[in-house]
Amino acid sequence: MKALSVQNIDMVYDLPKGGSVHALSNIEFDLEGGRLLTLLGPSGCGKTTLLNIIAGFLGPTSGEVYLGEEKITGPSEDRGMVFQQGALFEWLNVSKNISFGPRMKGARKSDYLPEVDRLLDIVGLSGFGDKQIYELSGGMQQRVALARCLANDPDMMLMDEPLGALDALTREKMQSLILHLWNDTGKSIVMVTHSVEEALLLGDKVFVMAPRPGRIEKIYELPFAHRALTEDPREIKKGADFQEVKEEILSFIWEMEEEIMGRDEA
Amino acid sequence: MARRSDNKTVTFGDAAAVTSRPLWGLLGVITLFGAWFLTTTAFGFPEELKEKYAAVAEENAITAAEARGEPVDFDGLSDKDLFVECQRDSANCDNETSYSQLVSPLSFPSIPDTIGAAGEIFTEGYQNFSIWEHTWASLWRVLRGMFWGSFVGIPVGLAMGLSSRARGFFDPLVEGFRPIPPLALLSLFVLTFGIGDKAAVPLLIFASLWIMIIAARAGVRNASLPKVRASYSLGASKGQLLRKVLIPNALPEIFTGLRVALGVSWGTLVAAELTGVQDGLGAMISQAKNFSRLDVIVVGIVIIALIGVMMDGLIRLLEKILIPWQGKG
């Protein structure tokens, strides 16, 4: 899988009433292929902006992003997206949603149907191909979104709070699914999440970001994602090492939030 | 008896606890017809005065039938014939005869007259056209108007939702034309396009065009950003995005527009058929007015109402089949 190279990104939004927001400042990092990077931080820290720049939906004010040798200038099927919700096509059934990417490239039914069945099996939805999207629960819909993303065989999967709208139990199951997909396919994943626990469990690399201007404040390389492939994720979360990092990040985010509130009052 | 709000203790103000009760609906219809019956039919022309006017009324009725070139098929006088004679004979008919009905047959038709007219219209037609020809003429006009209104309106609306230039170009036109009631354009259209369908169809196009533009525009603008972005990330081109995502995604709004346009077109029909067309339910009503055939007018109105309800039902059915995802998930 191709490496991601983010080179000196700055993002400045002009506000309609004058003034500007420094959403991202001097973001620079390299991510080897096959890593699972989670982006964490208080709201306004620019984590979604960074994801959208990698996806090619936004162009940075300055700086460049490369996937492998190729400079990112817009969205492309080598970077698949999974959104929190509302990105599936309700007028298509599950199979047609999953095969959307191949069909846009002119794939024939005989070509994509076996692949759709394989993907349904991988995300645990065997036999659901003919169901309509609105007949599925939120968790099942996200499984379809993952399968649809994989159908294009992208180098990298970008996820914008993919589990944010799910209940706690479904969320845990989906976390395991994402980890196993990551391990089995070897694809790079960049995921934005609000949940510290989720970021630590899934990310074999975690960026904690800070706002005003948006920047990467802390970088962690963590073992929990690999361990969760074989061990019980619940036991990992209970572990002292996990709790220690979690507390560290939580208190760090708390400090940032307080700092922001204080600055607002002044 | 089980009710849907069984266990709710707070129902007044809880919209979910208020459901339509079919029995009360029946009562509503009975009340309507009861009022109609009581005010126009129940008491009839006073017996003791019938003799005074019967002979002359009969003569008049025969003369009138001959003048219209209709066969004289005379079997008794209606209250209406008697009342016409009574009024002709005495300027103060109501007082002199103590005419007992609340609403005279010259102001509103009685139930038997209306049923009679319905029978007449369904068997013999009215003014040289069968009722089916009248109905089809109206339907065909409305369908043509809606077809061209949609044919032009949907692409314009889509363009307005997709391009700032198109939005800027059409915005003042749409906002300026939309508030004009089609009826206000009736005379202008007749003089500009000519009488009959030449004016009626453009009027109906005008009635649906702006509605369809706005519906299609809303449909495109409602496309959620994640859907659009996901499509591009899956490798869709702009053309594919439009055909495979934006248009299907706009279908619920377009169908809502069709329903509104249908209602407005059907409501404009009678006006559109004042442009001098010979067939059609609106034409039938306006001709019946010239002959004071109140009963025919009421029958025409009822047919228009029934067809309006049926077409709305048809579109709802189409919505259920074509856009089953609407309002779910």
XYZ file of C-alpha atoms in Angstrom:
595
model
C 0.000 0.000 0.000
C 1.140 3.494 -0.815
C 2.509 5.857 1.798
C 0.801 9.138 2.590
C 2.927 12.254 2.719
C 1.472 15.470 4.091
C 3.831 18.356 3.441
C 3.556 21.624 5.292
C -0.208 22.080 5.057
C -1.802 25.403 5.974
C -5.496 26.019 5.773
C -6.973 29.485 6.282
C -10.692 30.129 5.904
C -11.851 33.660 5.151
C -14.940 34.535 7.145
C -17.796 36.254 5.304
C -17.785 39.114 7.802
C -14.074 39.700 7.408
C -11.244 38.124 9.348
C -10.087 34.562 8.938
C -9.785 31.264 10.772
C -6.516 29.412 10.851
C -7.973 25.903 10.630
C -4.670 24.095 10.102
C -1.158 25.336 10.641
C 2.009 23.694 9.359
C 0.778 20.103 9.348
C 3.531 17.791 8.266
C 3.777 14.016 8.596
C 4.412 10.795 6.717
C 2.311 7.706 7.127
C 3.630 4.377 5.877
C 1.211 2.215 3.930
C -0.954 -0.119 5.990
C -1.130 2.033 9.128
C -4.319 2.888 11.008
C -4.154 6.533 12.029
C -6.819 8.034 14.267
C -7.298 11.788 14.564
C -8.525 13.038 17.924
C -9.107 16.462 19.383
C -11.632 19.016 20.618
C -14.076 20.478 18.137
C -12.505 23.143 15.957
C -9.079 21.509 15.930
C -9.257 20.894 12.182
C -9.272 17.085 12.212
C -12.152 16.857 9.736
C -10.562 19.581 7.601
C -7.371 17.528 7.475
C -9.327 14.420 6.466
C -11.141 16.369 3.750
C -7.835 17.648 2.390
C -6.478 14.093 2.227
C -9.699 13.002 0.546
C -9.280 15.822 -1.962
C -12.577 17.555 -1.127
C -10.704 20.648 0.021
C -7.543 22.176 -1.355
C -5.094 23.471 1.273
C -4.178 27.161 1.294
C -0.567 26.070 0.995
C 1.328 22.805 1.129
C 0.899 19.527 -0.696
C -0.333 16.009 -0.039
C 0.964 12.931 -1.856
C -0.316 9.377 -1.904
C 2.631 7.376 -3.180
C 4.146 9.402 -5.988
C 0.846 11.053 -6.882
C -0.125 14.525 -5.728
C -3.673 14.755 -4.392
C -5.685 17.352 -6.318
C -9.222 16.032 -5.923
C -11.295 13.040 -4.863
C -10.398 9.751 -6.492
C -11.251 6.074 -6.124
C -7.810 5.313 -4.646
C -9.063 7.017 -1.455
C -12.430 5.625 -0.330
C -14.629 7.537 2.113
C -16.894 6.307 4.909
C -19.128 8.969 6.434
C -21.007 8.993 9.718
C -24.349 8.555 7.951
C -26.475 9.659 5.031
C -24.000 8.744 2.296
C -25.708 5.556 1.092
C -28.048 5.749 -1.889
C -31.562 4.943 -0.683
C -32.874 4.327 -4.202
C -30.455 1.415 -4.671
C -30.510 -1.887 -2.824
C -27.531 -3.136 -0.819
C -25.870 -4.898 -3.780
C -26.232 -1.899 -6.060
C -24.818 0.385 -3.382
C -21.793 -1.824 -2.919
C -21.197 -2.197 -6.659
C -21.636 1.538 -7.308
C -17.913 2.199 -7.781
C -17.255 -0.723 -10.175
C -20.436 0.087 -12.096
C -19.305 3.696 -12.620
C -16.256 2.251 -14.333
C -18.466 0.164 -16.598
C -18.094 -3.188 -14.819
C -20.564 -5.838 -15.936
C -22.865 -7.777 -13.664
C -20.908 -11.001 -14.091
C -17.766 -9.154 -12.986
C -18.981 -7.425 -9.882
C -21.612 -9.818 -8.483
C -19.115 -12.386 -7.069
C -17.139 -9.507 -5.556
C -20.300 -8.078 -3.970
C -21.076 -11.473 -2.429
C -17.542 -11.757 -1.100
C -17.721 -8.280 0.461
C -21.156 -8.958 1.978
C -19.644 -12.010 3.592
C -16.657 -10.034 4.915
C -18.803 -7.361 6.577
C -21.225 -9.959 7.947
C -24.200 -9.212 5.730
C -24.439 -12.444 3.696
C -27.838 -12.724 2.096
C -28.690 -9.049 2.575
C -27.869 -8.033 -1.010
C -31.467 -7.555 -2.075
C -32.486 -5.567 1.009
C -33.278 -1.893 0.718
C -31.110 0.572 2.657
C -34.020 1.835 4.760
C -34.712 -1.722 5.912
C -31.298 -1.901 7.649
C -30.306 -0.754 11.126
C -27.687 1.969 11.567
C -24.930 -0.568 12.217
C -25.833 -2.603 9.140
C -25.868 0.565 7.053
C -22.296 1.302 8.145
C -21.318 -2.241 7.195
C -22.688 -1.536 3.722
C -20.731 1.736 3.626
C -17.520 -0.160 4.466
C -18.211 -2.792 1.814
C -18.995 -0.106 -0.780
C -15.695 1.577 0.010
C -13.793 -1.735 -0.293
C -15.437 -2.632 -3.604
C -13.191 -0.119 -5.366
C -10.095 -1.680 -3.758
C -8.728 1.696 -2.642
C -5.203 2.230 -1.307
C -6.562 4.126 1.637
C -9.836 4.297 3.542
C -10.823 7.623 5.062
C -13.436 7.558 7.796
C -15.209 10.602 9.204
C -16.630 9.523 12.557
C -17.933 6.321 11.010
C -19.356 4.960 14.257
C -20.529 8.251 15.752
C -24.232 7.595 15.240
C -24.293 4.069 16.641
C -25.309 2.806 20.065
C -22.550 1.623 22.388
C -22.920 -2.123 21.795
C -23.094 -1.854 18.011
C -20.147 0.479 18.166
C -17.973 -2.108 19.900
C -18.845 -4.740 17.309
C -18.075 -2.328 14.483
C -14.733 -1.415 16.034
C -13.739 -5.070 15.853
C -14.969 -5.279 12.270
C -12.875 -2.279 11.234
C -9.808 -3.707 12.950
C -10.171 -7.042 11.181
C -10.839 -5.378 7.820
C -7.698 -3.349 8.325
C -5.656 -6.407 9.228
C -7.051 -8.622 6.461
C -6.844 -6.092 3.632
C -3.655 -4.323 4.701
C -5.135 -0.988 3.646
C -4.164 2.308 5.229
C -6.941 3.890 7.265
C -7.269 7.466 8.532
C -10.156 7.859 10.932
C -11.563 10.912 12.670
C -13.273 10.192 15.962
C -14.609 12.020 19.004
C -14.123 9.061 21.286
C -10.780 8.877 23.049
C -11.313 5.186 23.807
C -12.047 4.423 20.158
C -9.019 6.378 18.969
C -6.728 4.483 21.326
C -8.150 1.051 20.637
C -8.218 1.373 16.832
C -5.254 3.620 16.140
C -1.856 2.048 15.858
C -0.939 5.689 15.460
C -2.885 8.499 17.136
C -2.665 12.232 16.525
C -4.075 14.441 19.257
C -4.821 17.783 17.656
C -5.286 21.227 19.196
C -7.237 24.231 17.909
C -6.410 27.872 17.045
C -4.528 27.289 14.940
C -5.300 23.642 14.201
C -2.147 21.616 14.774
C -0.892 18.179 15.744
C -0.053 18.440 19.433
C 0.829 14.867 20.378
C 1.657 11.712 18.498
C 1.245 8.229 19.965
C 2.320 4.871 18.581
C 0.149 2.344 20.355
C 0.041 -1.460 20.563
C -3.664 -1.841 21.382
C -4.954 -2.168 17.802
C -2.716 -5.142 17.093
C -3.491 -6.717 20.443
C -7.240 -6.302 19.887
C -7.014 -8.579 16.864
C -6.408 -11.533 19.124
C -7.371 -10.383 22.617
C -10.727 -9.266 24.007
C -10.989 -5.509 23.360
C -12.889 -5.055 26.612
C -10.034 -6.509 28.608
C -7.573 -4.270 26.734
C -9.656 -1.207 27.622
C -9.607 -2.218 31.287
C -5.814 -2.566 31.286
C -3.678 -0.125 33.267
C -1.568 0.859 30.243
C -4.695 1.702 28.226
C -6.238 3.675 31.094
C -3.015 5.608 31.604
C -2.869 6.888 28.020
C -6.586 7.561 28.073
C -6.339 9.701 31.211
C -3.346 11.564 29.805
C -5.183 12.473 26.608
C -8.442 13.298 28.419
C -6.763 15.689 30.810
C -4.856 17.226 27.927
C -8.072 17.818 25.995
C -9.705 19.195 29.161
C -6.899 21.701 29.573
C -7.273 22.781 25.969
C -11.037 23.200 26.347
C -10.579 25.295 29.490
C -7.989 27.410 27.781
C -10.389 28.043 24.900
C -13.272 28.903 27.219
C -11.034 31.284 29.148
C -9.921 32.970 25.960
C -13.541 33.354 24.852
C -14.450 35.134 28.079
C -11.591 37.607 27.843
C -63.863 -0.447 22.764
C -60.154 -0.202 22.158
C -58.757 3.139 21.199
C -55.330 3.981 19.872
C -54.622 6.374 22.728
C -55.567 3.646 25.218
C -52.997 4.203 27.907
C -52.233 7.836 27.352
C -53.551 10.088 30.055
C -52.563 13.270 28.217
C -54.299 13.360 24.832
C -55.517 16.925 24.372
C -52.660 18.629 22.497
C -50.843 15.379 21.745
C -50.969 15.263 17.956
C -50.209 11.533 17.902
C -53.302 10.851 19.979
C -55.522 12.567 17.403
C -56.481 10.158 14.625
C -59.218 10.346 12.021
C -62.360 8.446 12.985
C -64.115 7.033 9.905
C -67.498 7.058 11.628
C -67.201 10.774 12.267
C -66.261 11.182 8.617
C -69.505 9.497 7.663
C -71.312 11.866 9.994
C -69.657 14.807 8.247
C -70.862 13.630 4.849
C -74.355 12.942 6.182
C -74.435 16.446 7.680
C -73.493 17.970 4.338
C -76.160 16.098 2.418
C -78.673 16.651 5.211
C -78.145 20.397 4.990
C -78.482 20.233 1.233
C -81.679 18.191 1.545
C -83.237 20.414 4.217
C -82.524 23.693 2.473
C -83.436 22.749 -1.089
C -85.542 19.623 -1.183
C -87.385 18.791 1.992
C -90.440 21.005 1.800
C -91.119 21.346 -1.918
C -93.588 23.676 -3.605
C -96.739 24.259 -1.514
C -99.517 21.847 -2.558
C -102.305 24.430 -2.311
C -100.614 26.709 -4.851
C -99.706 24.078 -7.373
C -103.049 24.295 -9.152
C -102.756 28.030 -9.610
C -99.566 27.767 -11.616
C -99.586 24.253 -13.020
C -101.366 24.874 -16.315
C -99.259 27.839 -17.360
C -96.065 26.220 -16.158
C -96.793 23.106 -18.173
C -97.395 25.157 -21.270
C -94.180 27.084 -20.752
C -92.184 23.972 -20.192
C -93.461 22.469 -23.472
C -92.775 25.693 -25.362
C -89.283 25.842 -23.916
C -88.567 22.257 -24.883
C -89.763 22.898 -28.428
C -87.681 26.041 -28.663
C -84.576 24.029 -27.724
C -85.480 21.525 -30.388
C -85.734 18.772 -27.804
C -88.452 16.145 -27.955
C -91.420 17.051 -25.787
C -91.265 14.367 -23.216
C -93.527 15.625 -20.529
C -94.283 13.738 -17.413
C -95.203 16.101 -14.640
C -93.909 19.423 -13.437
C -90.871 19.893 -11.289
C -90.802 22.244 -8.330
C -88.449 24.321 -10.363
C -90.918 24.770 -13.251
C -93.606 25.798 -10.794
C -91.290 28.177 -9.047
C -90.233 29.839 -12.288
C -93.892 30.407 -13.178
C -94.685 31.664 -9.699
C -91.912 34.189 -9.886
C -92.912 35.324 -13.354
C -96.493 35.795 -12.223
C -95.778 37.678 -9.084
C -92.841 39.936 -8.354
C -93.225 39.050 -4.705
C -93.431 35.335 -5.138
C -91.686 34.359 -1.940
C -94.120 36.236 0.280
C -97.275 35.526 -1.647
C -96.776 31.838 -1.819
C -95.038 31.501 1.510
C -92.688 29.469 -0.572
C -91.320 27.299 2.093
C -87.887 26.209 0.975
C -84.961 28.045 2.470
C -83.076 28.151 -0.812
C -85.025 28.502 -4.022
C -84.327 26.080 -6.879
C -83.148 29.087 -8.848
C -80.309 29.700 -6.398
C -79.190 26.151 -5.730
C -80.318 22.879 -7.294
C -82.271 20.351 -5.277
C -80.945 16.847 -4.753
C -83.433 15.163 -7.147
C -82.715 17.754 -9.854
C -78.983 17.136 -9.476
C -79.368 13.371 -9.586
C -81.602 13.794 -12.638
C -78.991 15.988 -14.305
C -76.276 13.447 -13.475
C -78.357 10.714 -15.108
C -78.990 12.920 -18.122
C -75.322 13.853 -18.470
C -74.069 10.303 -18.101
C -76.528 8.888 -20.637
C -76.907 11.680 -23.155
C -73.873 13.883 -22.500
C -74.089 17.651 -22.480
C -73.776 20.130 -25.336
C -72.865 17.642 -28.039
C -70.191 15.845 -26.012
C -70.566 12.767 -23.832
C -69.439 13.138 -20.246
C -66.457 10.932 -21.009
C -65.419 13.234 -23.832
C -65.748 16.256 -21.535
C -63.723 14.531 -18.807
C -61.039 13.267 -21.147
C -60.733 16.686 -22.824
C -60.064 18.256 -19.428
C -57.674 15.531 -18.319
C -55.775 15.697 -21.602
C -55.431 19.469 -21.268
C -54.116 19.229 -17.708
C -51.745 16.396 -18.639
C -50.362 18.369 -21.579
C -49.897 21.422 -19.373
C -48.125 19.394 -16.690
C -46.003 17.531 -19.223
C -44.639 20.705 -20.800
C -44.401 22.422 -17.423
C -42.258 19.529 -16.158
C -40.377 19.093 -19.424
C -39.118 22.664 -19.209
C -39.327 23.189 -15.456
C -37.362 20.177 -14.181
C -34.189 20.838 -16.258
C -34.340 24.549 -15.397
C -34.731 23.691 -11.714
C -31.851 21.206 -11.860
C -29.663 23.812 -13.558
C -30.587 26.350 -10.871
C -29.539 23.887 -8.189
C -26.223 23.120 -9.869
C -24.910 26.368 -11.310
C -24.588 29.818 -9.770
C -24.985 31.398 -13.214
C -28.213 29.543 -13.944
C -29.391 30.378 -10.434
C -28.670 34.053 -10.985
C -30.202 34.079 -14.456
C -33.491 32.395 -13.559
C -33.989 33.641 -9.985
C -35.631 36.981 -10.855
C -37.754 35.361 -13.555
C -39.026 32.617 -11.277
C -39.617 34.927 -8.337
C -41.356 37.455 -10.585
C -43.652 35.085 -12.472
C -44.463 32.677 -9.682
C -46.864 34.928 -7.741
C -49.009 35.712 -10.814
C -52.301 33.842 -10.563
C -52.916 32.035 -13.889
C -56.426 33.495 -13.986
C -54.919 36.992 -14.227
C -53.306 35.971 -17.517
C -56.466 34.539 -19.054
C -57.415 37.539 -21.198
C -53.844 38.230 -22.241
C -53.263 34.634 -23.314
C -56.478 34.575 -25.361
C -55.419 37.702 -27.231
C -51.811 36.575 -27.591
C -52.229 32.893 -28.423
C -55.806 32.756 -29.715
C -58.984 31.191 -28.398
C -59.476 27.617 -27.332
C -56.619 25.226 -26.638
C -54.122 27.718 -28.046
C -54.604 29.712 -24.839
C -55.849 27.013 -22.467
C -52.764 24.780 -22.686
C -50.237 27.638 -22.229
C -52.259 28.759 -19.224
C -51.973 25.283 -17.704
C -48.261 25.146 -18.563
C -47.873 28.447 -16.760
C -49.696 27.008 -13.755
C -47.267 24.101 -13.335
C -43.982 25.480 -14.714
C -42.867 27.510 -11.689
C -43.905 24.828 -9.255
C -41.814 22.243 -11.098
C -38.795 24.568 -11.310
C -38.865 25.187 -7.588
C -39.424 21.495 -6.804
C -36.486 20.333 -8.938
C -34.269 23.072 -7.520
C -35.136 22.035 -3.960
C -34.500 18.390 -4.864
C -30.961 19.051 -6.021
C -30.168 21.402 -3.178
C -31.311 18.765 -0.692
C -28.650 16.302 -1.819
C -26.549 15.685 1.253
C -22.886 16.597 0.965
C -21.751 13.107 2.104
C -23.665 11.515 -0.795
C -22.052 13.840 -3.328
C -18.579 13.430 -1.865
C -18.947 9.660 -1.543
C -19.944 9.499 -5.231
C -16.821 11.343 -6.328
C -14.651 9.172 -4.065
C -16.211 6.107 -5.676
C -15.058 7.376 -9.049
C -18.260 8.910 -10.433
C -17.921 11.595 -13.112
C -20.037 14.753 -13.036
C -22.462 13.269 -15.564
C -22.723 10.060 -13.554
C -23.253 12.055 -10.365
C -26.131 13.907 -12.029
C -27.795 10.825 -13.539
C -27.129 8.238 -10.843
C -27.264 10.331 -7.684
C -28.654 13.863 -7.945
C -31.722 13.095 -10.057
C -32.818 9.977 -8.129
C -32.155 11.892 -4.919
C -34.425 14.727 -6.148
C -37.332 12.395 -6.970
C -39.208 12.880 -3.677
C -39.232 16.677 -4.139
C -40.141 16.325 -7.818
C -43.085 14.117 -6.904
C -44.215 16.601 -4.276
C -43.998 19.249 -7.004
C -46.080 17.087 -9.329
C -48.774 16.742 -6.699
C -48.868 20.478 -6.036
C -48.805 21.243 -9.773
C -51.619 18.793 -10.364
C -53.729 20.461 -7.698
C -53.070 23.932 -9.054
C -53.604 22.865 -12.700
C -56.820 21.087 -11.888
C -57.882 24.197 -9.977
C -57.038 26.395 -12.950
C -58.916 24.113 -15.337
C -62.284 25.881 -15.230
C -60.572 29.216 -15.857
C -58.477 27.733 -18.663
C -61.607 26.411 -20.313
C -63.184 29.874 -20.344
C -60.874 30.562 -23.288
C -63.578 29.415 -25.698
C -62.972 25.657 -25.857
C -66.097 23.608 -26.604
C -65.342 20.448 -24.662
C -64.126 19.851 -21.154
C -65.662 19.926 -17.684
C -64.933 23.626 -17.217
C -66.527 24.417 -20.575
C -69.505 22.301 -19.583
C -69.901 24.308 -16.402
C -69.628 27.672 -18.092
C -72.135 26.656 -20.770
C -74.500 25.354 -18.129
C -74.285 28.776 -16.511
C -75.614 30.358 -19.692
C -78.703 28.141 -19.503
C -79.093 28.491 -15.715
C -78.563 24.741 -15.388
C -77.514 24.807 -11.751
C -77.878 21.059 -11.521
C -75.400 20.533 -14.368
C -72.968 22.954 -12.721
C -73.071 21.000 -9.477
C -72.619 17.682 -11.281
C -69.612 19.155 -13.113
C -68.090 20.376 -9.854
C -68.563 16.988 -8.205
C -66.888 15.224 -11.145
C -63.944 17.657 -10.989
C -63.622 16.999 -7.254
C -63.740 13.216 -7.659
C -61.159 13.181 -10.440
C -58.907 15.495 -8.417
C -59.037 13.088 -5.474
C -58.390 10.094 -7.736
C -55.391 11.687 -9.447
C -53.879 12.684 -6.123
C -54.338 9.089 -4.964
C -52.693 7.862 -8.155
C -49.628 10.031 -7.565
C -49.419 8.847 -3.956
C -49.505 5.273 -5.218
C -46.758 6.045 -7.735
C -44.720 7.606 -4.917
C -45.051 4.433 -2.863
C -43.863 2.333 -5.804
C -41.135 4.597 -7.191
C -39.708 6.242 -4.064
C -40.351 3.748 -1.257
C -37.477 5.154 0.793
C -39.224 8.487 1.335
C -39.831 9.265 4.995
C -38.015 6.144 6.176
C -34.635 5.469 7.759
